[in-house]
Coordinates of C-alpha atoms in Angstrom, one line a residue:
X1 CA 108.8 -39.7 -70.4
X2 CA 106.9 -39.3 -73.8
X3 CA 104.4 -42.2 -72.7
X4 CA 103.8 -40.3 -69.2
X5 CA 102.8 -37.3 -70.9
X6 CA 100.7 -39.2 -73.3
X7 CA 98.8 -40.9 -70.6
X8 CA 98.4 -37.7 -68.5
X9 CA 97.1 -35.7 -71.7
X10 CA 94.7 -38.5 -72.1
X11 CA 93.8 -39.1 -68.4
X12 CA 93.1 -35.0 -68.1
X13 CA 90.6 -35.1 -71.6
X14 CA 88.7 -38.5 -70.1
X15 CA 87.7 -36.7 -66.9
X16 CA 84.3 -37.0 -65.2
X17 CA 81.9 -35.3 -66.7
X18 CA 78.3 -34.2 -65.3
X19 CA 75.0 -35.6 -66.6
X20 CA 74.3 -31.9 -68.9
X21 CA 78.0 -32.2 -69.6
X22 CA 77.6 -36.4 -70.7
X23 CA 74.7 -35.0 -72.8
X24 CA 76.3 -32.5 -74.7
X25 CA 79.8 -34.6 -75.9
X26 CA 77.2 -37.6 -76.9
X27 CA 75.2 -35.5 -79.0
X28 CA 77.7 -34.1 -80.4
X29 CA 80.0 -37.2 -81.0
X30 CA 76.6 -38.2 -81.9
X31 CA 76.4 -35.5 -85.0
X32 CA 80.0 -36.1 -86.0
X33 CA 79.6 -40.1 -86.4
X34 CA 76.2 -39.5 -88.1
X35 CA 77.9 -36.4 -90.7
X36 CA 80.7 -38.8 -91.2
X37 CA 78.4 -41.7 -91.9
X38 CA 76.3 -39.5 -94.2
X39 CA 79.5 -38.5 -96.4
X40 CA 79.9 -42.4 -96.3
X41 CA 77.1 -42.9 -97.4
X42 CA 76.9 -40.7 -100.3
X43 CA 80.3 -41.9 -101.6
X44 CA 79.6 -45.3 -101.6
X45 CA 76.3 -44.7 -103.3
X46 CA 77.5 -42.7 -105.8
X47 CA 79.8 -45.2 -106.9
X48 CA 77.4 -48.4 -106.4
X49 CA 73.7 -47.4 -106.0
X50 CA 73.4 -46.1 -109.7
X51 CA 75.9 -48.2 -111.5
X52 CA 75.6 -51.6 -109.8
X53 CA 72.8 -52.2 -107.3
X54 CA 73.2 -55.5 -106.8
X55 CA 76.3 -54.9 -105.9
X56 CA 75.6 -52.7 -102.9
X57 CA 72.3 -54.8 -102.0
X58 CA 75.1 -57.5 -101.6
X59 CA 77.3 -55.4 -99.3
X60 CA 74.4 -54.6 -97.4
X61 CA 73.3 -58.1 -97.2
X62 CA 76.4 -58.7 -95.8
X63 CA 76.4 -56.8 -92.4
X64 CA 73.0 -58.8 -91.3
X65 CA 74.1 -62.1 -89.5
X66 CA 78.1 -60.4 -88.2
X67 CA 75.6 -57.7 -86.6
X68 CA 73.2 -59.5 -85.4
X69 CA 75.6 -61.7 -83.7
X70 CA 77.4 -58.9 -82.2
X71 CA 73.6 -57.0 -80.9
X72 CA 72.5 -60.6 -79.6
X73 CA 75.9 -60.9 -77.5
X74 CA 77.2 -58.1 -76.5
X75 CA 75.9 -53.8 -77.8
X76 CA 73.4 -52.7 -75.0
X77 CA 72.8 -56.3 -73.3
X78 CA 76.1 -55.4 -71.8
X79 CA 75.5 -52.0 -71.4
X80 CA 72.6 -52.1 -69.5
X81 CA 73.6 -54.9 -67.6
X82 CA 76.9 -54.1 -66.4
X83 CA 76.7 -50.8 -65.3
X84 CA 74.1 -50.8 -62.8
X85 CA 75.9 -53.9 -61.3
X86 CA 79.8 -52.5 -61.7
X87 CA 78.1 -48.8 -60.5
X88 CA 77.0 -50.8 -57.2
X89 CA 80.4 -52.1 -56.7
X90 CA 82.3 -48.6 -57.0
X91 CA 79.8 -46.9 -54.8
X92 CA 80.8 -49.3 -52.3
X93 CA 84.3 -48.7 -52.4
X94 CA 84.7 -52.3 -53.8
X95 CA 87.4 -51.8 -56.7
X96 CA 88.8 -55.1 -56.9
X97 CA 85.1 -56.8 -57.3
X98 CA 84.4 -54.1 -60.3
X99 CA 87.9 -54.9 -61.8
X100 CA 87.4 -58.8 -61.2
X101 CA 83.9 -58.2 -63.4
X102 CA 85.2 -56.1 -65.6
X103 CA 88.0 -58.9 -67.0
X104 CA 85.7 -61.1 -66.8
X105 CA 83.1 -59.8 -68.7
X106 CA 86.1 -59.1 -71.2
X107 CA 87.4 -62.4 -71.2
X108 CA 84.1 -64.2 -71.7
X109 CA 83.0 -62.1 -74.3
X110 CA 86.1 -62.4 -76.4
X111 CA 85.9 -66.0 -76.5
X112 CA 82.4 -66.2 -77.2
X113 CA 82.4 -63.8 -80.0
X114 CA 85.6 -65.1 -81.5
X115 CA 83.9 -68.5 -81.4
X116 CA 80.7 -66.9 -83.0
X117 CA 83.1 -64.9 -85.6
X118 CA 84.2 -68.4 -87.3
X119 CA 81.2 -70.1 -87.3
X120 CA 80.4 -67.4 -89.3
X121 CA 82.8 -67.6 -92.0
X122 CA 82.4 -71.4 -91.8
X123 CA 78.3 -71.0 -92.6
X124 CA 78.1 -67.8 -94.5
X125 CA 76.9 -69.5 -97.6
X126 CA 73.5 -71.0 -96.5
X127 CA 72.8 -68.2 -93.7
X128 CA 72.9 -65.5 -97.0
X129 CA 71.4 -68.2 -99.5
X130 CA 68.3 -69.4 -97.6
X131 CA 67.7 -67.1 -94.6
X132 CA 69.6 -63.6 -95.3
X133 CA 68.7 -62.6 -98.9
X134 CA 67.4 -65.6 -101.2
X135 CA 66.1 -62.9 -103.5
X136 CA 69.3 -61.9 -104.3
X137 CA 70.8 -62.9 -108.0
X138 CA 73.6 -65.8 -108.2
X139 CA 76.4 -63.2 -108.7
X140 CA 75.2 -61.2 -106.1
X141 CA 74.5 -64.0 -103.8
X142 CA 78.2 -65.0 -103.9
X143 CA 79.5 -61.8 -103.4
X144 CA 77.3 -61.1 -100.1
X145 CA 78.8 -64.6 -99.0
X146 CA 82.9 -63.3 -99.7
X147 CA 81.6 -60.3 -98.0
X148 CA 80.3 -61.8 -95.2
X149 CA 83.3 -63.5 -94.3
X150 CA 85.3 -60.6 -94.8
X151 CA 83.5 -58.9 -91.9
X152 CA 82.6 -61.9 -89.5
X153 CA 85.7 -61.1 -87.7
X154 CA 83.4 -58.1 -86.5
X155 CA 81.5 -59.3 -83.5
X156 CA 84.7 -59.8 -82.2
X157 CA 86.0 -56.3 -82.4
X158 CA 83.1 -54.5 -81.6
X159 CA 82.6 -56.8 -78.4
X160 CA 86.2 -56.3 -76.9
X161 CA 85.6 -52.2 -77.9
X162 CA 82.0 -52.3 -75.8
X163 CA 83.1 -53.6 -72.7
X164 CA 86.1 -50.9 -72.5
X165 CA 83.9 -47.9 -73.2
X166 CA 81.1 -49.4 -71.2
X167 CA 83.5 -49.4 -68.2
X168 CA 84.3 -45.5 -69.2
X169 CA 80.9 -44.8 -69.4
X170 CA 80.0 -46.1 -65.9
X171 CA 82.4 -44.0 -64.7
X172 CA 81.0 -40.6 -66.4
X173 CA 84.0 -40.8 -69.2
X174 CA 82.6 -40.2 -72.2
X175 CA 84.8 -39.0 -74.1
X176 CA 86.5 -41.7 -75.6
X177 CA 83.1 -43.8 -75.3
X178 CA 81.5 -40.9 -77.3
X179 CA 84.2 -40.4 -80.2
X180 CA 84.8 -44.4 -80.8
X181 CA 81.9 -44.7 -83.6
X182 CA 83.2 -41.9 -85.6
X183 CA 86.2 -43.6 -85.9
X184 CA 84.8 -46.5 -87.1
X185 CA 83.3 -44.4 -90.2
X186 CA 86.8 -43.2 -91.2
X187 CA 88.0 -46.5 -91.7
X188 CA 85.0 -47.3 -94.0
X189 CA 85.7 -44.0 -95.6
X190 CA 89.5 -45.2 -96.1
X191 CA 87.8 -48.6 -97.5
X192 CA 85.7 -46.6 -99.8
X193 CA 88.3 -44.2 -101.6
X194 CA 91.0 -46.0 -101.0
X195 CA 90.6 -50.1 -101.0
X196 CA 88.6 -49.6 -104.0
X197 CA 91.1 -49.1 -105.9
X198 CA 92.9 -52.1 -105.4
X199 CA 96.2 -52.3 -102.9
X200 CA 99.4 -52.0 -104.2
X201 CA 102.6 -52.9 -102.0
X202 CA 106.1 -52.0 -103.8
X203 CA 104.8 -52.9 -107.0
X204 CA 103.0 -56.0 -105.4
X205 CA 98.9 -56.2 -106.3
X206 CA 97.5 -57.5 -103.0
X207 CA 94.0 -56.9 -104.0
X208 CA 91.9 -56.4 -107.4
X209 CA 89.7 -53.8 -105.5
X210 CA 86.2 -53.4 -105.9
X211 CA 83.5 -53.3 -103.9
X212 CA 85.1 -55.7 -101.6
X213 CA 87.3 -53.5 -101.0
X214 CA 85.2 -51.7 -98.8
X215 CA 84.4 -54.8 -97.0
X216 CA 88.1 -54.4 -95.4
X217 CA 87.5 -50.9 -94.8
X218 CA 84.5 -51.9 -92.1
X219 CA 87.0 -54.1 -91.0
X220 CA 90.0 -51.4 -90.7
X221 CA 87.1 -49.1 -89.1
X222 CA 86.6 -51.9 -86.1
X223 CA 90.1 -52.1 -85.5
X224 CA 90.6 -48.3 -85.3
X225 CA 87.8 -48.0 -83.0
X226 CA 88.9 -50.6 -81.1
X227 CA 92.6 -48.7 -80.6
X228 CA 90.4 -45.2 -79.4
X229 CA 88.6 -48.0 -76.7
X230 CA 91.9 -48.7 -75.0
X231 CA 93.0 -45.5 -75.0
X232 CA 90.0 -44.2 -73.1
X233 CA 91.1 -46.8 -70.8
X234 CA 94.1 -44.3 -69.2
X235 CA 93.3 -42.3 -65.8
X236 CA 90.8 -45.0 -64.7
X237 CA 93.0 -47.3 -63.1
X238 CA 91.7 -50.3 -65.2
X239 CA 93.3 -53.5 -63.2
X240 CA 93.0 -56.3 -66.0
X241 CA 93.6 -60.2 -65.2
X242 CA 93.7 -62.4 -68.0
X243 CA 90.6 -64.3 -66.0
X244 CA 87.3 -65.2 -65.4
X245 CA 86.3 -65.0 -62.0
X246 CA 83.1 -67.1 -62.0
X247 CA 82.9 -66.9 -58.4
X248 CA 82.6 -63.1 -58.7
X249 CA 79.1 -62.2 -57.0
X250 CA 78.9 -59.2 -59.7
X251 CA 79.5 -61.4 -62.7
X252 CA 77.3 -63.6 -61.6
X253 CA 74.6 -61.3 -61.3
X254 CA 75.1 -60.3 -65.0
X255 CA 75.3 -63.6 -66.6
X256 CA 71.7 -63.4 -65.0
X257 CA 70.5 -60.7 -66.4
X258 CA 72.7 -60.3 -69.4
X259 CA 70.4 -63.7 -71.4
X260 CA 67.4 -61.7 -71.4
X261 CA 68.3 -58.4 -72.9
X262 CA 70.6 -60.2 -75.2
X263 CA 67.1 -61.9 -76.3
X264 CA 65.6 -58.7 -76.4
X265 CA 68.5 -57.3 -78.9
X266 CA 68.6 -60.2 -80.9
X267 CA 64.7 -60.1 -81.4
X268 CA 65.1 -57.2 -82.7
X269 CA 67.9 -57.4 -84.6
X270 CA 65.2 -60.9 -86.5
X271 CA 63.1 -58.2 -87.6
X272 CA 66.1 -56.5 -89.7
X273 CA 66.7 -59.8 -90.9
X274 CA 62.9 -60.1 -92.2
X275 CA 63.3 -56.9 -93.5
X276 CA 66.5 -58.1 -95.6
X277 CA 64.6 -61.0 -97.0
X278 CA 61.9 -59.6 -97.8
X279 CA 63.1 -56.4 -100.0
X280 CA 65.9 -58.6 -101.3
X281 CA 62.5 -59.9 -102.9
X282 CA 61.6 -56.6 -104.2
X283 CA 64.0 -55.9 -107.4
X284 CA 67.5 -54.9 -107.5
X285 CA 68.6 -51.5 -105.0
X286 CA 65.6 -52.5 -103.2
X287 CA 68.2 -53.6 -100.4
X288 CA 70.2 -51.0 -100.2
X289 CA 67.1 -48.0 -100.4
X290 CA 65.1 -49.6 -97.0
X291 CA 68.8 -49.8 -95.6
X292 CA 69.4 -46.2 -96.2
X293 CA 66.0 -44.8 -95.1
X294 CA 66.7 -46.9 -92.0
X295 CA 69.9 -45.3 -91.6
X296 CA 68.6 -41.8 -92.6
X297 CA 65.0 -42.3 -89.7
X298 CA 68.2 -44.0 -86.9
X299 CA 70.7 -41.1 -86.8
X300 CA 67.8 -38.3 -85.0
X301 CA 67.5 -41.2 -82.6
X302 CA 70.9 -41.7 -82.0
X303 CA 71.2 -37.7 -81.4
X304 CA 68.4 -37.5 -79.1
X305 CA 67.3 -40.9 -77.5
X306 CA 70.3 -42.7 -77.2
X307 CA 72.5 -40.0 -76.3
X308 CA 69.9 -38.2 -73.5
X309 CA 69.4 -41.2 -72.0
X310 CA 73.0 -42.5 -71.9
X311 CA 73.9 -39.8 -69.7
X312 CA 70.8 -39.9 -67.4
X313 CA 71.3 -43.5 -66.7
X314 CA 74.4 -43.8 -64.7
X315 CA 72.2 -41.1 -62.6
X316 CA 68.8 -43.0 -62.7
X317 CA 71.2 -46.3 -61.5
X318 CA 73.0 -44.2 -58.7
X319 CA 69.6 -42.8 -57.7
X320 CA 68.0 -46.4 -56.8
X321 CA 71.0 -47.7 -55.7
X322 CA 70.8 -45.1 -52.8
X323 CA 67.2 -46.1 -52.4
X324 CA 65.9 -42.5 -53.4
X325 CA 62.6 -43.4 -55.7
X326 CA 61.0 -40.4 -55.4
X327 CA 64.3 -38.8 -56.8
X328 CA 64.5 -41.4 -59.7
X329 CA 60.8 -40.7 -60.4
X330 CA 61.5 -37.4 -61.0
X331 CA 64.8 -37.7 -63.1
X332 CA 63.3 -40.3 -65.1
X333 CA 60.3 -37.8 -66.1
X334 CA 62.9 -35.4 -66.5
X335 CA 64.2 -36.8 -69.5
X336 CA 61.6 -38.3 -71.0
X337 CA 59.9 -35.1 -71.4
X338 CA 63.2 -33.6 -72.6
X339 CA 63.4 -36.5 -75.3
X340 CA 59.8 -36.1 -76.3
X341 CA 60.5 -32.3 -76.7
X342 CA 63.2 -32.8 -79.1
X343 CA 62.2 -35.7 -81.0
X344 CA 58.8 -34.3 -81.6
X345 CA 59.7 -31.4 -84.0
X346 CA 62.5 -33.3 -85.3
X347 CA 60.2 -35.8 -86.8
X348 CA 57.7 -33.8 -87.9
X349 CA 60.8 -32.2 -90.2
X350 CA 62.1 -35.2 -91.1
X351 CA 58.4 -35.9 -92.6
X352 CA 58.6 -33.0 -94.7
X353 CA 61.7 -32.2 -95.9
X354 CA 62.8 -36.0 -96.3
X355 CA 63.4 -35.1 -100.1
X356 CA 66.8 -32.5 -98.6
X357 CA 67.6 -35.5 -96.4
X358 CA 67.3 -38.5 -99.1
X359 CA 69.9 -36.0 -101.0
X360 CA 72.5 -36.0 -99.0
X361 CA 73.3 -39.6 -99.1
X362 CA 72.7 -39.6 -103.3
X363 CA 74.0 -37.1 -105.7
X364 CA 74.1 -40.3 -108.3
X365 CA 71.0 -38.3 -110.3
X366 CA 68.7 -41.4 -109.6
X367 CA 65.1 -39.9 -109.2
X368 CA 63.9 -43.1 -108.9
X369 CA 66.5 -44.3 -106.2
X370 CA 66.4 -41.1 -104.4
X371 CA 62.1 -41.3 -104.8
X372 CA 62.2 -44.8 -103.0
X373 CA 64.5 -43.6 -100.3
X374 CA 62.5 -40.6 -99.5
X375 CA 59.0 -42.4 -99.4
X376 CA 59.9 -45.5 -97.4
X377 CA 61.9 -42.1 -95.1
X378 CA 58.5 -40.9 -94.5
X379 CA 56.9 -44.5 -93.0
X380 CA 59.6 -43.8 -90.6
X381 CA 59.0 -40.7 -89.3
X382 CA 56.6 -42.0 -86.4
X383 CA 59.6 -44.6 -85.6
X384 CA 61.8 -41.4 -84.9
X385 CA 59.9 -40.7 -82.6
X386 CA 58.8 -43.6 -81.2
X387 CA 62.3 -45.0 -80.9
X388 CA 63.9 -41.8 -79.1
X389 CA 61.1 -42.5 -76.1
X390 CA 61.8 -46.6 -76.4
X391 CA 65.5 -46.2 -75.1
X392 CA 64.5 -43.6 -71.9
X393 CA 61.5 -46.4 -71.6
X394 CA 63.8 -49.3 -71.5
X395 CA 66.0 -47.9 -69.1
X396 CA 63.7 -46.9 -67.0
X397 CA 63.5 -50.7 -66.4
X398 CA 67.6 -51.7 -66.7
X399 CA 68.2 -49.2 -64.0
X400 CA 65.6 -51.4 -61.7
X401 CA 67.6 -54.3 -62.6
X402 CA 64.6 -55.6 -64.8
X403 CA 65.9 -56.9 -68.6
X404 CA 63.4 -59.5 -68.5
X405 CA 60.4 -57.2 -68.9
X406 CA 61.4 -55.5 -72.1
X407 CA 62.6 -58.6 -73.3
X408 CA 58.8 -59.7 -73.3
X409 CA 57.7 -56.5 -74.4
X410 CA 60.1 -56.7 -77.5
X411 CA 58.7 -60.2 -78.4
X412 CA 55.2 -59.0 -78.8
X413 CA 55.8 -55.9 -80.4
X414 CA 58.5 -57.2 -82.9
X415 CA 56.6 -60.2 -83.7
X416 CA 53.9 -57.5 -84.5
X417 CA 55.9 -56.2 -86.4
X418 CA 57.6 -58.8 -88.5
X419 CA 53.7 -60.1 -88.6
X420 CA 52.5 -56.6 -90.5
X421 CA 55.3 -56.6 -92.4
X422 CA 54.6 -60.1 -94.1
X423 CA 51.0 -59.1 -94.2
X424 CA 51.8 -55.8 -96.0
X425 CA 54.3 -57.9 -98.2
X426 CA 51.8 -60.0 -99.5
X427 CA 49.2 -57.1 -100.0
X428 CA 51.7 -55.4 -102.3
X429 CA 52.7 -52.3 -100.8
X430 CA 56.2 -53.2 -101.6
X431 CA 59.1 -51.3 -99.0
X432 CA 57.0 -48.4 -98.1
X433 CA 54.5 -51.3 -96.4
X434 CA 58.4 -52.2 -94.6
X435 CA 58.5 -49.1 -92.8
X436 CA 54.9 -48.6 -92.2
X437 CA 55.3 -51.8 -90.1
X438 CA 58.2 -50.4 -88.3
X439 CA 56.6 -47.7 -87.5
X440 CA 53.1 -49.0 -86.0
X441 CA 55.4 -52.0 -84.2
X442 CA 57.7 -49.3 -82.5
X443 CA 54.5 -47.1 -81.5
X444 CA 52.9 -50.4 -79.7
X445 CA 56.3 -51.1 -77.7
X446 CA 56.6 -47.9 -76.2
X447 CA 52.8 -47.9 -75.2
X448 CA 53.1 -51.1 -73.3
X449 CA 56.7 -50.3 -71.3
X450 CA 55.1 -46.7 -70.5
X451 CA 52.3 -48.0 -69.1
X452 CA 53.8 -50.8 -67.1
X453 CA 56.1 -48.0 -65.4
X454 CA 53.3 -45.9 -64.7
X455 CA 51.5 -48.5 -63.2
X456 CA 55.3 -50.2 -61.0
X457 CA 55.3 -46.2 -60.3
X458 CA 51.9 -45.9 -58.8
X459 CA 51.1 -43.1 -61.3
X460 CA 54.1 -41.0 -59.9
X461 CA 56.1 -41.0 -63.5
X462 CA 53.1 -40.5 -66.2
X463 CA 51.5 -37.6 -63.9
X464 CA 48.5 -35.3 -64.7
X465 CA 51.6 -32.8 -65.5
X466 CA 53.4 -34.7 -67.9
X467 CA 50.1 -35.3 -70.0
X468 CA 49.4 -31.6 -70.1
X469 CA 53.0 -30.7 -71.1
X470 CA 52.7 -33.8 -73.8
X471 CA 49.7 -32.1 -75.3
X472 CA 51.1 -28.8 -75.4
X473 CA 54.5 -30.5 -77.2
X474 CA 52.1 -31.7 -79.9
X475 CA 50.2 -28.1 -80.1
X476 CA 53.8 -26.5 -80.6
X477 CA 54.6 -29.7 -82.9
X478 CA 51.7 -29.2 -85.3
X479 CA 52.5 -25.3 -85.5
X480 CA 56.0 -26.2 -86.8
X481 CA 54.9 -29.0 -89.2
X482 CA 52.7 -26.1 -91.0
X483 CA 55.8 -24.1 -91.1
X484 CA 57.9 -27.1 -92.4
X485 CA 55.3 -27.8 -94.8
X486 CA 55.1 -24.2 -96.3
X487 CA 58.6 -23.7 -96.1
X488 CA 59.4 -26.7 -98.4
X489 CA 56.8 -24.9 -101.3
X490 CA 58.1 -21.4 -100.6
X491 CA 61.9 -23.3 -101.5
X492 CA 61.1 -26.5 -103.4
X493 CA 63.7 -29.0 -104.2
X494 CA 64.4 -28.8 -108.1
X495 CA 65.5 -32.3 -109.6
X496 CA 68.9 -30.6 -110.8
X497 CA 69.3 -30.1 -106.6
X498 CA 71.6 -32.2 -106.7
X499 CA 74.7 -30.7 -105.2
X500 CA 75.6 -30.2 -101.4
X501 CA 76.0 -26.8 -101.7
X502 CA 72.5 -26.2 -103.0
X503 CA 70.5 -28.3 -100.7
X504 CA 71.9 -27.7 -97.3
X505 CA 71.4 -24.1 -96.9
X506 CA 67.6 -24.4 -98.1
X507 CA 67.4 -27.6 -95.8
X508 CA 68.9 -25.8 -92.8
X509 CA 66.5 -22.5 -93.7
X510 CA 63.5 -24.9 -93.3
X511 CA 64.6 -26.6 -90.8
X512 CA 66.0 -23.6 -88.4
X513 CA 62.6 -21.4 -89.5
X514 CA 60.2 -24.5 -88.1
X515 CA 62.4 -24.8 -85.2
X516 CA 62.0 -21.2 -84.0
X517 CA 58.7 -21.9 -84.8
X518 CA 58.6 -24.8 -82.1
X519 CA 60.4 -22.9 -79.7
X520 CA 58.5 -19.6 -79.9
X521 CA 55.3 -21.9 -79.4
X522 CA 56.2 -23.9 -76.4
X523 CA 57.5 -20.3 -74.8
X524 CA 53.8 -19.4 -75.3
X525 CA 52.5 -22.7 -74.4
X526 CA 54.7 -22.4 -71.3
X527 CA 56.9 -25.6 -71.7
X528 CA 59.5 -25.6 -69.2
X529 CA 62.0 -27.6 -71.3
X530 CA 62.2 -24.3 -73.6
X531 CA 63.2 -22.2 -70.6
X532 CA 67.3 -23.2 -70.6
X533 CA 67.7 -22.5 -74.3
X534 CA 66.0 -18.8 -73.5
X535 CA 68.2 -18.4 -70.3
X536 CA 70.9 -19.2 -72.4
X537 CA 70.2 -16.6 -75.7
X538 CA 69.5 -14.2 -72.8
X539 CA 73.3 -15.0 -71.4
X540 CA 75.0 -14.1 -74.5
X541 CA 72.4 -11.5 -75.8
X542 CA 72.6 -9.4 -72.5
X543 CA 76.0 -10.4 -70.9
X544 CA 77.4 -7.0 -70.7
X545 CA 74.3 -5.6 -69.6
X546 CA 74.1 -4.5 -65.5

């Protein structure tokens, strides 16, 4: 009875929710993950980053060839492959063909990553020695290796997880899709505070502890996320079969198209790589601070691009599966205007008050860390941006069916980018040249898909419109920037700023002052995408009022 009442609790929560509705629990799972993995992130620096940064550059290290494994075979190559395929099978009242793809998928995928998981452990040594981090010291090197191993079972996890909230999320259940990452935080959390410290079973010493004791949390994390996949599962009438139905039209169609965005992700998943190599090169925390900016420039495009156009593209994929173009056209300008909106502002922040940002991941008193951090942050700014258009851009071409195009896109612009990052390497510009390179290499590969839309569009998605609002979005941007910039000299951040409680309300006071900003100017400016958030202060302001 219990277990009934579990499944219809869980069945009622995971119900279909509505593009606005999609966009709202991402962002906001979005926020939670990215607050979680910012209170991770200051723990685990303020044990490592100041007291043993080889250490943590090791940890880091450590995450580069079990990630890129798991991007190159499964993350948003399955995504973006599967959905628009399974989508085309529901719509046709095919169940059993979407269930027949969806084990399969499942099944292939486990073995391939479980497969890719040991050769892992059984070559960690020379993939961190020679192509991961050959900057690193000998006692650091070793450790990224133990470390490495620890979390190679990974790929494995995370792949299993995908396809089960990829299913949910081609259903428009989001929920569970949405909450899985923050999950996966805790458990590093738990690793962090708790694994540490060594594990101790009835008077038993299990392990010393140590930094590789957060190692297991990651690993704890995956499994706990893992758990919240399957239970997202309930409701959807999942039909599983322990099978691989190559015969499966469906499946076929995504072992087709599933090779070149898995090339795409894994291209650019060679540039992180680069990266790694090349600051391990660059002196001890070197590592761990272009890691961290990273982190710190990815979470605004998690909250913005990612999430705004994970909801939109079960629509965009419905809308051409229907044959309505014209429709898709107009969704697809839809929200890349309400991406550009957001991310616009949001970078221009980011640029100014990176200082409050850098300190929420570093109370450890390191001006010099935190310095680093903050400058290589603001290399990244134009990535933020950038980056939040890319995954609307890219979708824009899954939803057609088309991975191969962005697959080629991705070559030339990461190879530009790996290229200027060597280049500004060897000039000396040391991490800061890193992110420059990021930036510049993100800006080119957004050009390029745009235009190729615009031009597959005949000029229907890029209209004379959509240029004027753009200029008016950077009008309304550069008003806020000013307001950003002064607010940040009006409240300055002191170097004994370094407590929570201190920094967040004068980072939220600049940041909610150059926001109204922004939103007072593209109400003048008459931007339509400002017209909800008015209606909806109007609403509450006047909701009593005849």
């Amino acid at each position: 009875m219990k277990k009934f009442r579990f499944k219809s609790v869980v069945a009622l929560v995971n119900t279909k929710l509505s593009v606005k509705s999609a966009a709202i629990v991402l962002a906001s799972s979005t926020l939670v993950s990215a607050l979680l993995g910012l209170f991770r992130d200051r723990l685990l620096n303020s044990y490592y980053l100041g007291t043993y940064p080889t250490g943590i550059d090791a940890y880091t290290a450590a995450f580069t060839i079990p990630d890129f494994m798991f991007f190159i075979l499964t993350s948003g190559a399955l995504a973006v492959s599967f959905i628009p395929v399974f989508n085309q099978r529901l719509m046709t009242g095919n169940k059993k063909s979407a269930w027949e793809l969806s084990s399969s998928l499942l099944n292939m995928l486990a073995i391939v990553t479980f497969i890719a998981s040991i050769l892992i452990m059984i070559f960690a040594d020379p993939l961190i020695r020679y192509i991961v981090s050959p900057g690193l010291d000998e006692s650091g090197m070793i450790l990224a290796i133990n470390m490495t191993r620890v979390i190679a079972i990974n790929p494995f996890l995370f792949s299993i997880a995908t396809v089960l909230t990829s299913i949910q999320q081609a259903t428009h259940r989001f929920i569970f899709h949405a909450f899985a990452p923050a999950i996966y935080n805790i458990g590093i959390v738990i690793g962090i505070t708790c694994f540490t410290n060594g594990i101790n079973l009835f008077g038993v010493q299990l392990f010393e502890g140590g930094i590789m004791g957060v190692a297991l949390g990651v690993v704890l994390g995956a499994i706990m996320q893992l758990i919240v996949a399957l239970i997202g599962l309930f409701g959807l009438g999942f039909d599983y079969d322990f099978k691989i139905y190559w015969r499966n039209q469906g499946f076929r169609s995504i072992l087709k198209l599933l090779p070149a965005r898995s090339m795409d992700q894994g291209i650019d998943y060679v540039n992180s790589i680069v990266n790694t190599n090349l600051s391990s090169r660059m002196g001890a925390g070197a590592v761990r601070s272009f890691n961290q900016a990273s982190s710190l420039h990815q979470m605004p495009i998690n909250l913005i691009g990612v999430a705004i156009s994970t909801a939109f593209f079960p629509k965009l994929t419905e809308e051409l599966g229907s044959g309505d173009k014209k429709e898709f056209y107009q969704t697809f300008r839809k929200a890349l205007r309400m991406i550009m909106w957001i991310a616009l502002p949001v970078a221009a922040i980011a640029f100014f008050a990176r200082g409050y940002v850098v300190s929420f991941i570093s109370n450890i008193g390191n001006n010099d860390s935190n310095g680093t951090i903050a400058s290589i942050l603001g290399t990244l700014v134009i990535a933020i941006f950038a980056r939040s258009v890319f995954h609307i851009a890219s979708r824009g071409f899954y939803a057609c069916q088309d991975t191969k195009t962005p697959f080629i896109v991705s070559i030339v612009a990461i190879g530009s980018t790996i290229l200027m990052s060597i280049g500004f390497y060897l000039l000396g510009w040391g991490v800061d040249g890193l992110g420059l390179a990021q930036s510049l290499g993100a800006i080119l590969e957004i050009t390029i898909l745009l235009f190729i839309l615009q031009k597959r569009s005949g000029f229907q998605i890029l209209n004379k419109d959509f240029w004027k609002a753009f200029t008016r979005m950077l009008f309304a941007t550069f008003i806020a920037g000013c307001v950003a910039f002064s607010m940040t000299k009006f409240i300055p951040l002191m170097a004994t700023d370094s407590s929570l409680v201190i920094t967040i309300p004068k980072f939220l006071l600049i940041s909610a002052t150059s926001v109204l900003a922004y939103v007072v100017a593209s109400f003048f400016l008459d931007l339509d995408e400002v017209r909800p958030i008015l209606n909806y202060i109007k609403k509450i302001l006047f909701k009593n009022v005849k």
